[in-house]
């Protein structure tokens, strides 16, 4: 420290420093200390000895006990530190340091230390050093500020360094805020303090009024409160204050007496000048970046042309866009190559004119990567460094041009659409409460034969059919009050014919709600109107047809709920037209019919939507109605059945007649079998008669044992049971069939048929074989199926007897078999009676076809049998086996299989 100070003195005086320079004469107070050989203090004398702490009277202390700062040299014995200059800092009684300098000399078997007070000099040197350190610090920070990016952080660091070095409680930099005011840019406060003073004392507005060239001490509150002082150092540039360095609660004269006003101003400038410079730089960089970004976003950039060198300089990002080398200027010839050939001539002329001072703007196409792109070139002449220069902008307008082209195309399309549309587009101006036609599309002529100017001369109402004028005026009124209107009226064409027009118009208003004009569209709906009228007429005709039809016509949903029923059906159902909707057909069907109905509907598909059936309706207060029913399903887009249309014809009479026919043939069959049956009945009677004759004869001749009598009576009873079984079955078989079909076990029909024919077959010497498996139920009439089987068996018997008469060796056989497969029941009757002549096969089921002698055959048996099986939704067919005929009945099985078993015989 002392050395640097000496060095400074030397520099200032330009001569070597001497010891007397160090000791000002007025301060040559001395301190003499006697030490023994080991260095212990023996005595202190001189004026300064009174100021030492501890008091020098105490013996046996080392020299180190008096020092404020330890001196390592003193750890050796005095002989080690003699003959050299000693700088020692003693502790004063008031705690302050006492800087001394002296020499150790040998004296009286000990040592003598002679020291002089140099405190004042050391203090000054310290001031210089602190000032120098401070200036170095601010210089270093200012240097860092010139290159750092973290400007706010660095400023705060600088302020912190200054606050700690100068013991400033709160230090801040205030900058202009751009609105003629001041704001804090950055601050640092020692722990426990805050810059509340800035807002509290409204420093910003106060600074605006100040104009100082050097530091100023501002009193913030009362002058007595030192902590409320503000030491403010302005920074001036271009003759005005640009920044303030503010030290709040700071007494500069006390805390930094070594700094004068100029030095404070210098410190302030060292901090704020680079800061302001950097801030301006940053602002400028930002502006440039924004400008560049804007240019790139807008695809716009500058360009310059040097007419003398014939060179273009273009903004770098534009060079990239134009696929030109980034480094070079572009020659005029290269630029012309870039232009689309069609634009080159005009550009050359304009460039020449611009060189003569005339600005220009031209839209050109530039070839970039093989594609043409629209640009707008602007250029104007300038004088730069006394030389003419052309500057301007290049703007990418490709999108704009494209939009323009698209808009033009759309417009052209729209215009051609308007002109070629079958609709007439018109515009009417609103003038003083009236609508005046101003525009009609060209379709006016093609639709009505009028030219726009012919219609524009008159009001549109003049062309409207007199009967429709009220409608027309009402439409105009609605348009003016509500803004939109749609109406139909007839309008006259050039040939004085009237066309039905659909007029849809909209009123346009200005920003104050006042009507401006009406835009409308008139469509010629003459054809459509006529078609609608025709359709209405035709609908009415069909409605009458349906309503008055002698057939029942209805529509119903898949759940059988009626949606429509014509008059006849509503009459049958005893409901009114209004009540029809919601009534279910299921109410009029038996359980069997209902399930058949549902089954039938489930078979309807979009490809096969039609079904026919004979249904029976149980109507209120009348006998069941047999109806031939034709249905057609209606399906939605997904192919789901949504409704059924049906037409029904009353078939009750036919049904009854058919039943009557079945009954008649049945009765005829019984009649035919009468002989056989009489024989059948005779058998038990004969047995009973013999038993009775034998019993009576025995009783007359000898006594009869009770066992003998019982035996005879039991025999008679068994024959009675046999006879009554035959009679009972005949009785049942002879009854009329039930009206409706019902499910039954087909084996019962086989059993019934056999009970009536077994005897006749056996008597005829025919071997009967029965092959039957358990069968599911079928739907129909049990007695009718039995009738069919009897007919087949009787026919087989007749054929066999006939054949046996020709072939006496024949062993006549009949096989009855029953099977079930593919949800069908199959019954077969086969014989070996020679079969049917092939040419007769096609007619065998025809009514009245018979080969039997007159009086024996009716020719109705097979025809009726065929009808019965058909009614059961089944088939009856015949084929020749080679030995005889094979008749096959196939009937659909009911879903529930029967568990009844029939023993094979
Ligand atoms: P009918 O028995 O009164 O003649 P059908 O309609 O029952 O009337 O029979 C018609 C004809 O079919 C018979 O006359 C006979 O020629 C022929 N026919 C029927 N069944 C057989 C059979 N099993 N073998 C040969 N011919 C038969």
mmCIF file of N, CA, C and O in Angstrom, residues 670-740:
data_model
loop_
_atom_site.group_PDB
_atom_site.id
_atom_site.type_symbol
_atom_site.label_atom_id
_atom_site.label_comp_id
_atom_site.label_asym_id
_atom_site.label_seq_id
_atom_site.Cartn_x
_atom_site.Cartn_y
_atom_site.Cartn_z
ATOM 1 N N UNK A 670 -117.063 -92.842 -47.660
ATOM 2 C CA UNK A 670 -117.686 -93.696 -46.641
ATOM 3 C C UNK A 670 -118.701 -94.624 -47.320
ATOM 4 O O UNK A 670 -118.764 -95.825 -47.036
ATOM 5 N N UNK A 671 -119.434 -94.015 -48.265
ATOM 6 C CA UNK A 671 -120.432 -94.817 -48.987
ATOM 7 C C UNK A 671 -119.757 -95.961 -49.722
ATOM 8 O O UNK A 671 -120.202 -97.106 -49.696
ATOM 9 N N UNK A 672 -118.623 -95.590 -50.356
ATOM 10 C CA UNK A 672 -117.881 -96.588 -51.126
ATOM 11 C C UNK A 672 -117.389 -97.718 -50.225
ATOM 12 O O UNK A 672 -117.336 -98.882 -50.620
ATOM 13 N N UNK A 673 -117.034 -97.306 -48.987
ATOM 14 C CA UNK A 673 -116.496 -98.290 -48.060
ATOM 15 C C UNK A 673 -117.610 -99.013 -47.288
ATOM 16 O O UNK A 673 -117.337 -99.816 -46.390
ATOM 17 N N UNK A 674 -118.882 -98.672 -47.634
ATOM 18 C CA UNK A 674 -119.997 -99.191 -46.842
ATOM 19 C C UNK A 674 -120.000 -100.717 -46.805
ATOM 20 O O UNK A 674 -120.187 -101.330 -45.762
ATOM 21 N N UNK A 675 -119.751 -101.353 -47.991
ATOM 22 C CA UNK A 675 -119.768 -102.807 -48.074
ATOM 23 C C UNK A 675 -118.733 -103.386 -47.134
ATOM 24 O O UNK A 675 -119.003 -104.279 -46.322
ATOM 25 N N UNK A 676 -117.530 -102.838 -47.250
ATOM 26 C CA UNK A 676 -116.440 -103.305 -46.406
ATOM 27 C C UNK A 676 -116.804 -103.113 -44.945
ATOM 28 O O UNK A 676 -116.588 -103.994 -44.105
ATOM 29 N N UNK A 677 -117.376 -101.915 -44.663
ATOM 30 C CA UNK A 677 -117.687 -101.603 -43.287
ATOM 31 C C UNK A 677 -118.817 -102.506 -42.778
ATOM 32 O O UNK A 677 -118.794 -102.952 -41.625
ATOM 33 N N UNK A 678 -119.772 -102.804 -43.678
ATOM 34 C CA UNK A 678 -120.862 -103.691 -43.274
ATOM 35 C C UNK A 678 -120.274 -105.052 -42.899
ATOM 36 O O UNK A 678 -120.630 -105.644 -41.880
ATOM 37 N N UNK A 679 -119.331 -105.510 -43.734
ATOM 38 C CA UNK A 679 -118.651 -106.767 -43.446
ATOM 39 C C UNK A 679 -117.925 -106.679 -42.105
ATOM 40 O O UNK A 679 -117.995 -107.580 -41.284
ATOM 41 N N UNK A 680 -117.310 -105.543 -41.940
ATOM 42 C CA UNK A 680 -116.546 -105.279 -40.716
ATOM 43 C C UNK A 680 -117.461 -105.386 -39.492
ATOM 44 O O UNK A 680 -117.075 -105.943 -38.475
ATOM 45 N N UNK A 681 -118.641 -104.771 -39.638
ATOM 46 C CA UNK A 681 -119.590 -104.762 -38.534
ATOM 47 C C UNK A 681 -120.196 -106.160 -38.335
ATOM 48 O O UNK A 681 -120.539 -106.563 -37.236
ATOM 49 N N UNK A 682 -120.315 -106.892 -39.446
ATOM 50 C CA UNK A 682 -120.921 -108.223 -39.405
ATOM 51 C C UNK A 682 -120.089 -109.213 -38.600
ATOM 52 O O UNK A 682 -120.629 -110.108 -37.940
ATOM 53 N N UNK A 683 -118.834 -109.033 -38.697
ATOM 54 C CA UNK A 683 -117.893 -109.952 -38.025
ATOM 55 C C UNK A 683 -118.207 -110.056 -36.537
ATOM 56 O O UNK A 683 -118.497 -111.153 -36.041
ATOM 57 N N UNK A 684 -118.145 -108.944 -35.788
ATOM 58 C CA UNK A 684 -118.433 -109.053 -34.353
ATOM 59 C C UNK A 684 -119.856 -109.572 -34.092
ATOM 60 O O UNK A 684 -120.064 -110.344 -33.157
ATOM 61 N N UNK A 685 -120.777 -109.170 -34.970
ATOM 62 C CA UNK A 685 -122.159 -109.627 -34.764
ATOM 63 C C UNK A 685 -122.229 -111.163 -34.881
ATOM 64 O O UNK A 685 -122.873 -111.847 -34.075
ATOM 65 N N UNK A 686 -121.517 -111.690 -35.907
ATOM 66 C CA UNK A 686 -121.488 -113.154 -36.107
ATOM 67 C C UNK A 686 -120.899 -113.860 -34.890
ATOM 68 O O UNK A 686 -121.414 -114.857 -34.411
ATOM 69 N N UNK A 687 -119.776 -113.309 -34.443
ATOM 70 C CA UNK A 687 -119.089 -113.919 -33.301
ATOM 71 C C UNK A 687 -120.041 -113.936 -32.107
ATOM 72 O O UNK A 687 -120.192 -114.944 -31.396
ATOM 73 N N UNK A 688 -120.736 -112.764 -31.897
ATOM 74 C CA UNK A 688 -121.639 -112.654 -30.758
ATOM 75 C C UNK A 688 -122.784 -113.667 -30.900
ATOM 76 O O UNK A 688 -123.166 -114.338 -29.954
ATOM 77 N N UNK A 689 -123.321 -113.785 -32.157
ATOM 78 C CA UNK A 689 -124.445 -114.702 -32.370
ATOM 79 C C UNK A 689 -124.037 -116.150 -32.063
ATOM 80 O O UNK A 689 -124.728 -116.845 -31.340
ATOM 81 N N UNK A 690 -122.877 -116.554 -32.562
ATOM 82 C CA UNK A 690 -122.399 -117.932 -32.331
ATOM 83 C C UNK A 690 -122.227 -118.173 -30.840
ATOM 84 O O UNK A 690 -122.642 -119.209 -30.288
ATOM 85 N N UNK A 691 -121.609 -117.127 -30.168
ATOM 86 C CA UNK A 691 -121.382 -117.269 -28.725
ATOM 87 C C UNK A 691 -122.704 -117.420 -27.992
ATOM 88 O O UNK A 691 -122.860 -118.281 -27.101
ATOM 89 N N UNK A 692 -123.692 -116.626 -28.369
ATOM 90 C CA UNK A 692 -125.001 -116.675 -27.708
ATOM 91 C C UNK A 692 -125.703 -118.003 -28.001
ATOM 92 O O UNK A 692 -126.248 -118.662 -27.104
ATOM 93 N N UNK A 693 -125.665 -118.473 -29.297
ATOM 94 C CA UNK A 693 -126.308 -119.748 -29.690
ATOM 95 C C UNK A 693 -125.697 -120.894 -28.894
ATOM 96 O O UNK A 693 -126.401 -121.730 -28.311
ATOM 97 N N UNK A 694 -124.359 -120.875 -28.843
ATOM 98 C CA UNK A 694 -123.659 -121.933 -28.095
ATOM 99 C C UNK A 694 -124.062 -121.915 -26.629
ATOM 100 O O UNK A 694 -124.295 -122.964 -26.005
ATOM 101 N N UNK A 695 -124.153 -120.729 -26.081
ATOM 102 C CA UNK A 695 -124.474 -120.595 -24.654
ATOM 103 C C UNK A 695 -125.890 -121.092 -24.392
ATOM 104 O O UNK A 695 -126.126 -121.889 -23.453
ATOM 105 N N UNK A 696 -126.851 -120.693 -25.226
ATOM 106 C CA UNK A 696 -128.240 -121.072 -25.036
ATOM 107 C C UNK A 696 -128.381 -122.590 -25.166
ATOM 108 O O UNK A 696 -129.039 -123.257 -24.354
ATOM 109 N N UNK A 697 -127.713 -123.138 -26.244
ATOM 110 C CA UNK A 697 -127.796 -124.583 -26.479
ATOM 111 C C UNK A 697 -127.250 -125.326 -25.259
ATOM 112 O O UNK A 697 -127.829 -126.304 -24.787
ATOM 113 N N UNK A 698 -126.179 -124.879 -24.746
ATOM 114 C CA UNK A 698 -125.550 -125.537 -23.584
ATOM 115 C C UNK A 698 -126.487 -125.484 -22.395
ATOM 116 O O UNK A 698 -126.638 -126.448 -21.645
ATOM 117 N N UNK A 699 -127.105 -124.288 -22.195
ATOM 118 C CA UNK A 699 -127.968 -124.115 -21.045
ATOM 119 C C UNK A 699 -129.193 -125.018 -21.147
ATOM 120 O O UNK A 699 -129.714 -125.504 -20.142
ATOM 121 N N UNK A 700 -129.642 -125.303 -22.414
ATOM 122 C CA UNK A 700 -130.793 -126.190 -22.590
ATOM 123 C C UNK A 700 -130.414 -127.643 -22.314
ATOM 124 O O UNK A 700 -131.180 -128.430 -21.747
ATOM 125 N N UNK A 701 -129.264 -128.069 -22.709
ATOM 126 C CA UNK A 701 -128.861 -129.472 -22.596
ATOM 127 C C UNK A 701 -128.230 -129.825 -21.255
ATOM 128 O O UNK A 701 -128.440 -130.898 -20.708
ATOM 129 N N UNK A 702 -127.479 -129.062 -20.747
ATOM 130 C CA UNK A 702 -126.741 -129.362 -19.500
ATOM 131 C C UNK A 702 -126.539 -128.094 -18.685
ATOM 132 O O UNK A 702 -126.733 -126.989 -19.174
ATOM 133 N N UNK A 703 -126.164 -128.353 -17.490
ATOM 134 C CA UNK A 703 -125.927 -127.206 -16.582
ATOM 135 C C UNK A 703 -124.630 -126.507 -16.997
ATOM 136 O O UNK A 703 -123.663 -127.158 -17.364
ATOM 137 N N UNK A 704 -124.678 -125.189 -16.945
ATOM 138 C CA UNK A 704 -123.462 -124.420 -17.334
ATOM 139 C C UNK A 704 -122.755 -123.922 -16.098
ATOM 140 O O UNK A 704 -123.402 -123.353 -15.195
ATOM 141 N N UNK A 705 -121.473 -124.118 -16.134
ATOM 142 C CA UNK A 705 -120.702 -123.577 -15.009
ATOM 143 C C UNK A 705 -120.599 -122.056 -15.152
ATOM 144 O O UNK A 705 -120.646 -121.528 -16.287
ATOM 145 N N UNK A 706 -120.478 -121.366 -14.030
ATOM 146 C CA UNK A 706 -120.371 -119.888 -14.098
ATOM 147 C C UNK A 706 -119.173 -119.464 -14.942
ATOM 148 O O UNK A 706 -119.221 -118.472 -15.662
ATOM 149 N N UNK A 707 -118.055 -120.209 -14.905
ATOM 150 C CA UNK A 707 -116.865 -119.839 -15.682
ATOM 151 C C UNK A 707 -117.177 -119.850 -17.181
ATOM 152 O O UNK A 707 -116.766 -118.964 -17.947
ATOM 153 N N UNK A 708 -117.982 -120.940 -17.565
ATOM 154 C CA UNK A 708 -118.347 -121.071 -18.985
ATOM 155 C C UNK A 708 -119.172 -119.860 -19.437
ATOM 156 O O UNK A 708 -118.898 -119.245 -20.466
ATOM 157 N N UNK A 709 -120.173 -119.499 -18.563
ATOM 158 C CA UNK A 709 -121.049 -118.357 -18.908
ATOM 159 C C UNK A 709 -120.215 -117.066 -18.989
ATOM 160 O O UNK A 709 -120.319 -116.291 -19.933
ATOM 161 N N UNK A 710 -119.343 -116.877 -17.981
ATOM 162 C CA UNK A 710 -118.506 -115.658 -17.917
ATOM 163 C C UNK A 710 -117.637 -115.550 -19.169
ATOM 164 O O UNK A 710 -117.536 -114.495 -19.798
ATOM 165 N N UNK A 711 -117.099 -116.682 -19.558
ATOM 166 C CA UNK A 711 -116.217 -116.720 -20.715
ATOM 167 C C UNK A 711 -116.970 -116.271 -21.975
ATOM 168 O O UNK A 711 -116.478 -115.435 -22.754
ATOM 169 N N UNK A 712 -118.226 -116.816 -22.134
ATOM 170 C CA UNK A 712 -119.010 -116.457 -23.314
ATOM 171 C C UNK A 712 -119.389 -114.971 -23.309
ATOM 172 O O UNK A 712 -119.290 -114.268 -24.331
ATOM 173 N N UNK A 713 -119.762 -114.504 -22.108
ATOM 174 C CA UNK A 713 -120.187 -113.081 -22.020
ATOM 175 C C UNK A 713 -119.007 -112.135 -22.299
ATOM 176 O O UNK A 713 -119.146 -111.103 -22.950
ATOM 177 N N UNK A 714 -117.846 -112.500 -21.804
ATOM 178 C CA UNK A 714 -116.660 -111.659 -22.037
ATOM 179 C C UNK A 714 -116.337 -111.583 -23.523
ATOM 180 O O UNK A 714 -115.960 -110.543 -24.049
ATOM 181 N N UNK A 715 -116.544 -112.694 -24.187
ATOM 182 C CA UNK A 715 -116.283 -112.747 -25.632
ATOM 183 C C UNK A 715 -117.237 -111.782 -26.356
ATOM 184 O O UNK A 715 -116.844 -111.032 -27.243
ATOM 185 N N UNK A 716 -118.538 -111.871 -25.897
ATOM 186 C CA UNK A 716 -119.542 -110.997 -26.519
ATOM 187 C C UNK A 716 -119.178 -109.525 -26.267
ATOM 188 O O UNK A 716 -119.187 -108.699 -27.174
ATOM 189 N N UNK A 717 -118.728 -109.213 -25.034
ATOM 190 C CA UNK A 717 -118.398 -107.806 -24.693
ATOM 191 C C UNK A 717 -117.256 -107.282 -25.543
ATOM 192 O O UNK A 717 -117.292 -106.177 -26.067
ATOM 193 N N UNK A 718 -116.246 -108.164 -25.738
ATOM 194 C CA UNK A 718 -115.094 -107.706 -26.530
ATOM 195 C C UNK A 718 -115.515 -107.375 -27.964
ATOM 196 O O UNK A 718 -115.030 -106.420 -28.580
ATOM 197 N N UNK A 719 -116.487 -108.154 -28.486
ATOM 198 C CA UNK A 719 -116.954 -107.893 -29.845
ATOM 199 C C UNK A 719 -117.758 -106.593 -29.903
ATOM 200 O O UNK A 719 -117.694 -105.856 -30.886
ATOM 201 N N UNK A 720 -118.509 -106.308 -28.797
ATOM 202 C CA UNK A 720 -119.276 -105.050 -28.738
ATOM 203 C C UNK A 720 -118.306 -103.869 -28.760
ATOM 204 O O UNK A 720 -118.491 -102.882 -29.478
ATOM 205 N N UNK A 721 -117.200 -104.012 -27.971
ATOM 206 C CA UNK A 721 -116.195 -102.926 -27.910
ATOM 207 C C UNK A 721 -115.626 -102.685 -29.312
ATOM 208 O O UNK A 721 -115.510 -101.542 -29.767
ATOM 209 N N UNK A 722 -115.358 -103.801 -29.997
ATOM 210 C CA UNK A 722 -114.775 -103.685 -31.336
ATOM 211 C C UNK A 722 -115.725 -102.961 -32.286
ATOM 212 O O UNK A 722 -115.338 -102.021 -32.986
ATOM 213 N N UNK A 723 -117.005 -103.362 -32.215
ATOM 214 C CA UNK A 723 -117.997 -102.760 -33.121
ATOM 215 C C UNK A 723 -118.190 -101.286 -32.801
ATOM 216 O O UNK A 723 -118.216 -100.429 -33.702
ATOM 217 N N UNK A 724 -118.279 -100.959 -31.498
ATOM 218 C CA UNK A 724 -118.533 -99.554 -31.160
ATOM 219 C C UNK A 724 -117.317 -98.674 -31.507
ATOM 220 O O UNK A 724 -117.454 -97.497 -31.840
ATOM 221 N N UNK A 725 -116.082 -99.279 -31.443
ATOM 222 C CA UNK A 725 -114.884 -98.495 -31.817
ATOM 223 C C UNK A 725 -114.972 -98.101 -33.296
ATOM 224 O O UNK A 725 -114.717 -96.959 -33.680
ATOM 225 N N UNK A 726 -115.411 -99.060 -34.117
ATOM 226 C CA UNK A 726 -115.521 -98.783 -35.558
ATOM 227 C C UNK A 726 -116.589 -97.714 -35.784
ATOM 228 O O UNK A 726 -116.376 -96.722 -36.506
ATOM 229 N N UNK A 727 -117.727 -97.871 -35.085
ATOM 230 C CA UNK A 727 -118.825 -96.915 -35.273
ATOM 231 C C UNK A 727 -118.397 -95.530 -34.808
ATOM 232 O O UNK A 727 -118.632 -94.528 -35.485
ATOM 233 N N UNK A 728 -117.692 -95.487 -33.637
ATOM 234 C CA UNK A 728 -117.267 -94.196 -33.083
ATOM 235 C C UNK A 728 -116.338 -93.484 -34.065
ATOM 236 O O UNK A 728 -116.475 -92.296 -34.350
ATOM 237 N N UNK A 729 -115.391 -94.270 -34.621
ATOM 238 C CA UNK A 729 -114.447 -93.631 -35.549
ATOM 239 C C UNK A 729 -115.161 -93.148 -36.807
ATOM 240 O O UNK A 729 -114.889 -92.040 -37.299
ATOM 241 N N UNK A 730 -116.098 -93.952 -37.280
ATOM 242 C CA UNK A 730 -116.877 -93.543 -38.454
ATOM 243 C C UNK A 730 -117.605 -92.236 -38.184
ATOM 244 O O UNK A 730 -117.709 -91.360 -39.025
ATOM 245 N N UNK A 731 -118.129 -92.172 -36.945
ATOM 246 C CA UNK A 731 -118.906 -90.988 -36.570
ATOM 247 C C UNK A 731 -118.015 -89.725 -36.609
ATOM 248 O O UNK A 731 -118.368 -88.718 -37.207
ATOM 249 N N UNK A 732 -116.849 -89.903 -36.010
ATOM 250 C CA UNK A 732 -115.937 -88.742 -35.957
ATOM 251 C C UNK A 732 -115.471 -88.384 -37.366
ATOM 252 O O UNK A 732 -115.465 -87.233 -37.776
ATOM 253 N N UNK A 733 -115.108 -89.415 -38.113
ATOM 254 C CA UNK A 733 -114.585 -89.197 -39.464
ATOM 255 C C UNK A 733 -115.625 -88.535 -40.356
ATOM 256 O O UNK A 733 -115.326 -87.690 -41.187
ATOM 257 N N UNK A 734 -116.884 -88.920 -40.068
ATOM 258 C CA UNK A 734 -117.944 -88.386 -40.923
ATOM 259 C C UNK A 734 -118.330 -86.955 -40.609
ATOM 260 O O UNK A 734 -119.034 -86.303 -41.387
ATOM 261 N N UNK A 735 -117.852 -86.435 -39.465
ATOM 262 C CA UNK A 735 -118.202 -85.055 -39.108
ATOM 263 C C UNK A 735 -117.638 -84.058 -40.101
ATOM 264 O O UNK A 735 -116.659 -84.337 -40.783
ATOM 265 N N UNK A 736 -118.208 -82.849 -40.059
ATOM 266 C CA UNK A 736 -117.662 -81.759 -40.887
ATOM 267 C C UNK A 736 -116.317 -81.322 -40.290
ATOM 268 O O UNK A 736 -116.150 -81.346 -39.078
ATOM 269 N N UNK A 737 -115.434 -80.920 -41.150
ATOM 270 C CA UNK A 737 -114.126 -80.454 -40.667
ATOM 271 C C UNK A 737 -114.308 -79.146 -39.891
ATOM 272 O O UNK A 737 -115.253 -78.386 -40.160
ATOM 273 N N UNK A 738 -113.367 -78.920 -38.973
ATOM 274 C CA UNK A 738 -113.368 -77.625 -38.257
ATOM 275 C C UNK A 738 -113.099 -76.513 -39.268
ATOM 276 O O UNK A 738 -112.521 -76.756 -40.340
ATOM 277 N N UNK A 739 -113.491 -75.285 -38.910
ATOM 278 C CA UNK A 739 -113.299 -74.171 -39.849
ATOM 279 C C UNK A 739 -111.825 -73.851 -40.051
ATOM 280 O O UNK A 739 -111.362 -73.653 -41.162
ATOM 281 N N UNK A 740 -111.121 -73.788 -38.934
ATOM 282 C CA UNK A 740 -109.713 -73.373 -39.037
ATOM 283 C C UNK A 740 -108.777 -74.532 -38.856
ATOM 284 O O UNK A 740 -109.131 -75.536 -38.224
#
